[in-house]
Amino acid sequence: MAGETSLSTLLRSMSPQLNAGEYVFCTLRDGQLPSGLEVVGSFREQEGLTVILERSHAERAGFSFDYVAAWITLNVHSALEAVGLTAAFATALGKAGISCNVIAGYYHDHLFVGQADAERAMQVLRDLAANAE
């Protein structure tokens, strides 16, 4: 099933959902995932493997991290080739002083915002959807 490409439809249909938990970004310099470690996402960089996982899992594995995030999923099925959605929500969050780290999955965009900013970010996203043309 193809994802949505119309920016106005994407914005109106974002339906942001705040996922329970605290999430952290860690780096594994050797690029090797310990067996049994459940990750939310990963990306291989020149410096090592970045993994996103629940804070409790990172602490149990002895990983260090600097940033504790809340995870927001936009429940609209956005096409990977859609233009403007990331710019629109990043601009709205930026104007509110909220940092945002974005991961695009096949079906949805996933936003990681500072844990303390989670509820404010949800309100900014709801307002953006409500005022989309």
PDB file of C-alpha atoms in Angstrom:
ATOM      1  CA  MET A   1       0.000   0.000   0.000  1.00  0.00           C
ATOM      2  CA  ALA A   2       1.443   3.348  -1.049  1.00  0.00           C
ATOM      3  CA  GLY A   3       1.863   6.095   1.534  1.00  0.00           C
ATOM      4  CA  GLU A   4       0.315   9.553   1.421  1.00  0.00           C
ATOM      5  CA  THR A   5       2.163  12.321  -0.436  1.00  0.00           C
ATOM      6  CA  SER A   6      -0.216  15.293  -0.123  1.00  0.00           C
ATOM      7  CA  LEU A   7       1.267  17.649   2.476  1.00  0.00           C
ATOM      8  CA  SER A   8      -2.104  19.048   3.553  1.00  0.00           C
ATOM      9  CA  THR A   9      -3.502  15.529   4.036  1.00  0.00           C
ATOM     10  CA  LEU A  10      -0.380  14.442   5.905  1.00  0.00           C
ATOM     11  CA  LEU A  11      -0.576  17.401   8.273  1.00  0.00           C
ATOM     12  CA  ARG A  12      -4.301  17.044   8.944  1.00  0.00           C
ATOM     13  CA  SER A  13      -3.916  13.289   9.486  1.00  0.00           C
ATOM     14  CA  MET A  14      -0.700  13.220  11.563  1.00  0.00           C
ATOM     15  CA  SER A  15      -2.466  11.831  14.652  1.00  0.00           C
ATOM     16  CA  PRO A  16       0.587  12.051  16.937  1.00  0.00           C
ATOM     17  CA  GLN A  17       0.860   9.363  19.601  1.00  0.00           C
ATOM     18  CA  LEU A  18       3.118   9.610  22.635  1.00  0.00           C
ATOM     19  CA  ASN A  19       4.616   6.190  23.289  1.00  0.00           C
ATOM     20  CA  ALA A  20       5.184   5.176  26.901  1.00  0.00           C
ATOM     21  CA  GLY A  21       8.718   5.093  28.250  1.00  0.00           C
ATOM     22  CA  GLU A  22      12.032   6.913  28.158  1.00  0.00           C
ATOM     23  CA  TYR A  23      14.380   6.410  25.217  1.00  0.00           C
ATOM     24  CA  VAL A  24      18.088   7.033  24.733  1.00  0.00           C
ATOM     25  CA  PHE A  25      20.590   7.133  21.890  1.00  0.00           C
ATOM     26  CA  CYS A  26      23.797   5.160  22.466  1.00  0.00           C
ATOM     27  CA  THR A  27      26.769   4.368  20.279  1.00  0.00           C
ATOM     28  CA  LEU A  28      28.536   1.037  19.961  1.00  0.00           C
ATOM     29  CA  ARG A  29      31.979   1.802  18.585  1.00  0.00           C
ATOM     30  CA  ASP A  30      32.641  -1.797  17.579  1.00  0.00           C
ATOM     31  CA  GLY A  31      29.277  -1.930  15.796  1.00  0.00           C
ATOM     32  CA  GLN A  32      28.298  -5.168  17.523  1.00  0.00           C
ATOM     33  CA  LEU A  33      24.912  -5.511  19.188  1.00  0.00           C
ATOM     34  CA  PRO A  34      25.001  -7.634  22.332  1.00  0.00           C
ATOM     35  CA  SER A  35      22.723 -10.652  21.963  1.00  0.00           C
ATOM     36  CA  GLY A  36      19.283 -10.235  23.452  1.00  0.00           C
ATOM     37  CA  LEU A  37      19.358  -6.430  23.306  1.00  0.00           C
ATOM     38  CA  GLU A  38      16.016  -5.079  22.084  1.00  0.00           C
ATOM     39  CA  VAL A  39      16.523  -1.905  20.030  1.00  0.00           C
ATOM     40  CA  VAL A  40      13.904   0.521  18.736  1.00  0.00           C
ATOM     41  CA  GLY A  41      16.118   1.644  15.870  1.00  0.00           C
ATOM     42  CA  SER A  42      19.686   1.770  14.668  1.00  0.00           C
ATOM     43  CA  PHE A  43      21.898   3.497  12.164  1.00  0.00           C
ATOM     44  CA  ARG A  44      25.438   2.629  11.142  1.00  0.00           C
ATOM     45  CA  GLU A  45      27.762   5.645  11.096  1.00  0.00           C
ATOM     46  CA  GLN A  46      31.483   5.934  10.441  1.00  0.00           C
ATOM     47  CA  GLU A  47      32.099   6.254  14.199  1.00  0.00           C
ATOM     48  CA  GLY A  48      30.048   3.207  15.168  1.00  0.00           C
ATOM     49  CA  LEU A  49      26.518   1.857  15.447  1.00  0.00           C
ATOM     50  CA  THR A  50      23.953   4.255  16.915  1.00  0.00           C
ATOM     51  CA  VAL A  51      21.141   2.450  18.704  1.00  0.00           C
ATOM     52  CA  ILE A  52      17.912   3.815  20.140  1.00  0.00           C
ATOM     53  CA  LEU A  53      16.566   1.831  23.045  1.00  0.00           C
ATOM     54  CA  GLU A  54      14.572   2.094  26.216  1.00  0.00           C
ATOM     55  CA  ARG A  55      16.544   3.782  28.959  1.00  0.00           C
ATOM     56  CA  SER A  56      16.208   0.805  31.298  1.00  0.00           C
ATOM     57  CA  HIS A  57      17.704  -1.503  28.652  1.00  0.00           C
ATOM     58  CA  ALA A  58      20.648   0.854  28.133  1.00  0.00           C
ATOM     59  CA  GLU A  59      21.268   1.075  31.867  1.00  0.00           C
ATOM     60  CA  ARG A  60      21.084  -2.713  32.241  1.00  0.00           C
ATOM     61  CA  ALA A  61      23.633  -3.108  29.407  1.00  0.00           C
ATOM     62  CA  GLY A  62      25.930  -0.501  30.987  1.00  0.00           C
ATOM     63  CA  PHE A  63      25.698   1.895  28.041  1.00  0.00           C
ATOM     64  CA  SER A  64      26.290   5.601  28.512  1.00  0.00           C
ATOM     65  CA  PHE A  65      23.938   8.256  27.130  1.00  0.00           C
ATOM     66  CA  ASP A  66      23.437  12.014  27.413  1.00  0.00           C
ATOM     67  CA  TYR A  67      19.906  12.585  26.159  1.00  0.00           C
ATOM     68  CA  VAL A  68      16.669  11.125  27.511  1.00  0.00           C
ATOM     69  CA  ALA A  69      13.857  11.361  24.997  1.00  0.00           C
ATOM     70  CA  ALA A  70      10.158  10.787  24.610  1.00  0.00           C
ATOM     71  CA  TRP A  71       9.062   8.932  21.466  1.00  0.00           C
ATOM     72  CA  ILE A  72       6.189  10.324  19.400  1.00  0.00           C
ATOM     73  CA  THR A  73       4.818   8.407  16.411  1.00  0.00           C
ATOM     74  CA  LEU A  74       2.929  10.204  13.644  1.00  0.00           C
ATOM     75  CA  ASN A  75       0.250   7.675  12.774  1.00  0.00           C
ATOM     76  CA  VAL A  76      -0.305   8.835   9.210  1.00  0.00           C
ATOM     77  CA  HIS A  77       1.200   6.498   6.577  1.00  0.00           C
ATOM     78  CA  SER A  78       3.558   8.966   4.938  1.00  0.00           C
ATOM     79  CA  ALA A  79       5.255   8.021   1.685  1.00  0.00           C
ATOM     80  CA  LEU A  80       9.033   8.049   1.824  1.00  0.00           C
ATOM     81  CA  GLU A  81       9.008  10.458  -1.143  1.00  0.00           C
ATOM     82  CA  ALA A  82       6.535  12.872   0.498  1.00  0.00           C
ATOM     83  CA  VAL A  83       7.780  16.468   0.520  1.00  0.00           C
ATOM     84  CA  GLY A  84       7.408  18.957   3.347  1.00  0.00           C
ATOM     85  CA  LEU A  85       6.107  16.984   6.327  1.00  0.00           C
ATOM     86  CA  THR A  86       9.411  16.901   8.203  1.00  0.00           C
ATOM     87  CA  ALA A  87      10.018  20.583   7.468  1.00  0.00           C
ATOM     88  CA  ALA A  88       6.545  21.522   8.711  1.00  0.00           C
ATOM     89  CA  PHE A  89       6.687  19.749  12.064  1.00  0.00           C
ATOM     90  CA  ALA A  90      10.368  20.568  12.620  1.00  0.00           C
ATOM     91  CA  THR A  91       9.636  24.264  12.015  1.00  0.00           C
ATOM     92  CA  ALA A  92       6.652  24.238  14.399  1.00  0.00           C
ATOM     93  CA  LEU A  93       8.630  22.435  17.103  1.00  0.00           C
ATOM     94  CA  GLY A  94      11.646  24.693  16.538  1.00  0.00           C
ATOM     95  CA  LYS A  95       9.519  27.814  16.983  1.00  0.00           C
ATOM     96  CA  ALA A  96       8.402  26.344  20.317  1.00  0.00           C
ATOM     97  CA  GLY A  97      12.038  25.764  21.305  1.00  0.00           C
ATOM     98  CA  ILE A  98      11.724  21.968  21.171  1.00  0.00           C
ATOM     99  CA  SER A  99      14.549  19.890  19.698  1.00  0.00           C
ATOM    100  CA  CYS A 100      13.497  16.951  17.559  1.00  0.00           C
ATOM    101  CA  ASN A 101      15.336  13.918  16.231  1.00  0.00           C
ATOM    102  CA  VAL A 102      13.461  12.203  13.406  1.00  0.00           C
ATOM    103  CA  ILE A 103      13.518   8.600  12.235  1.00  0.00           C
ATOM    104  CA  ALA A 104      11.532   7.739   9.131  1.00  0.00           C
ATOM    105  CA  GLY A 105      10.171   4.218   9.049  1.00  0.00           C
ATOM    106  CA  TYR A 106       8.467   2.681   6.030  1.00  0.00           C
ATOM    107  CA  TYR A 107       5.003   3.575   7.333  1.00  0.00           C
ATOM    108  CA  HIS A 108       5.458   6.354   9.879  1.00  0.00           C
ATOM    109  CA  ASP A 109       7.722   9.139  11.077  1.00  0.00           C
ATOM    110  CA  HIS A 110       9.009   8.821  14.621  1.00  0.00           C
ATOM    111  CA  LEU A 111      10.055  11.885  16.605  1.00  0.00           C
ATOM    112  CA  PHE A 112      12.304  11.840  19.624  1.00  0.00           C
ATOM    113  CA  VAL A 113      11.981  14.973  21.734  1.00  0.00           C
ATOM    114  CA  GLY A 114      13.428  15.755  25.150  1.00  0.00           C
ATOM    115  CA  GLN A 115      11.470  13.908  27.834  1.00  0.00           C
ATOM    116  CA  ALA A 116      10.606  17.177  29.583  1.00  0.00           C
ATOM    117  CA  ASP A 117       9.164  18.583  26.321  1.00  0.00           C
ATOM    118  CA  ALA A 118       6.903  15.632  25.481  1.00  0.00           C
ATOM    119  CA  GLU A 119       3.524  17.129  26.379  1.00  0.00           C
ATOM    120  CA  ARG A 120       4.376  20.519  24.857  1.00  0.00           C
ATOM    121  CA  ALA A 121       5.520  18.787  21.665  1.00  0.00           C
ATOM    122  CA  MET A 122       2.258  16.852  21.496  1.00  0.00           C
ATOM    123  CA  GLN A 123       0.296  20.103  21.784  1.00  0.00           C
ATOM    124  CA  VAL A 124       2.388  21.771  19.063  1.00  0.00           C
ATOM    125  CA  LEU A 125       1.755  18.791  16.749  1.00  0.00           C
ATOM    126  CA  ARG A 126      -1.969  18.731  17.518  1.00  0.00           C
ATOM    127  CA  ASP A 127      -2.179  22.480  16.807  1.00  0.00           C
ATOM    128  CA  LEU A 128      -0.280  22.017  13.545  1.00  0.00           C
ATOM    129  CA  ALA A 129      -2.715  19.301  12.454  1.00  0.00           C
ATOM    130  CA  ALA A 130      -5.779  21.321  13.499  1.00  0.00           C
ATOM    131  CA  ASN A 131      -4.640  24.385  11.563  1.00  0.00           C
ATOM    132  CA  ALA A 132      -3.460  22.588   8.407  1.00  0.00           C
ATOM    133  CA  GLU A 133      -5.027  23.758   5.169  1.00  0.00           C
TER     134      GLU A 133
END
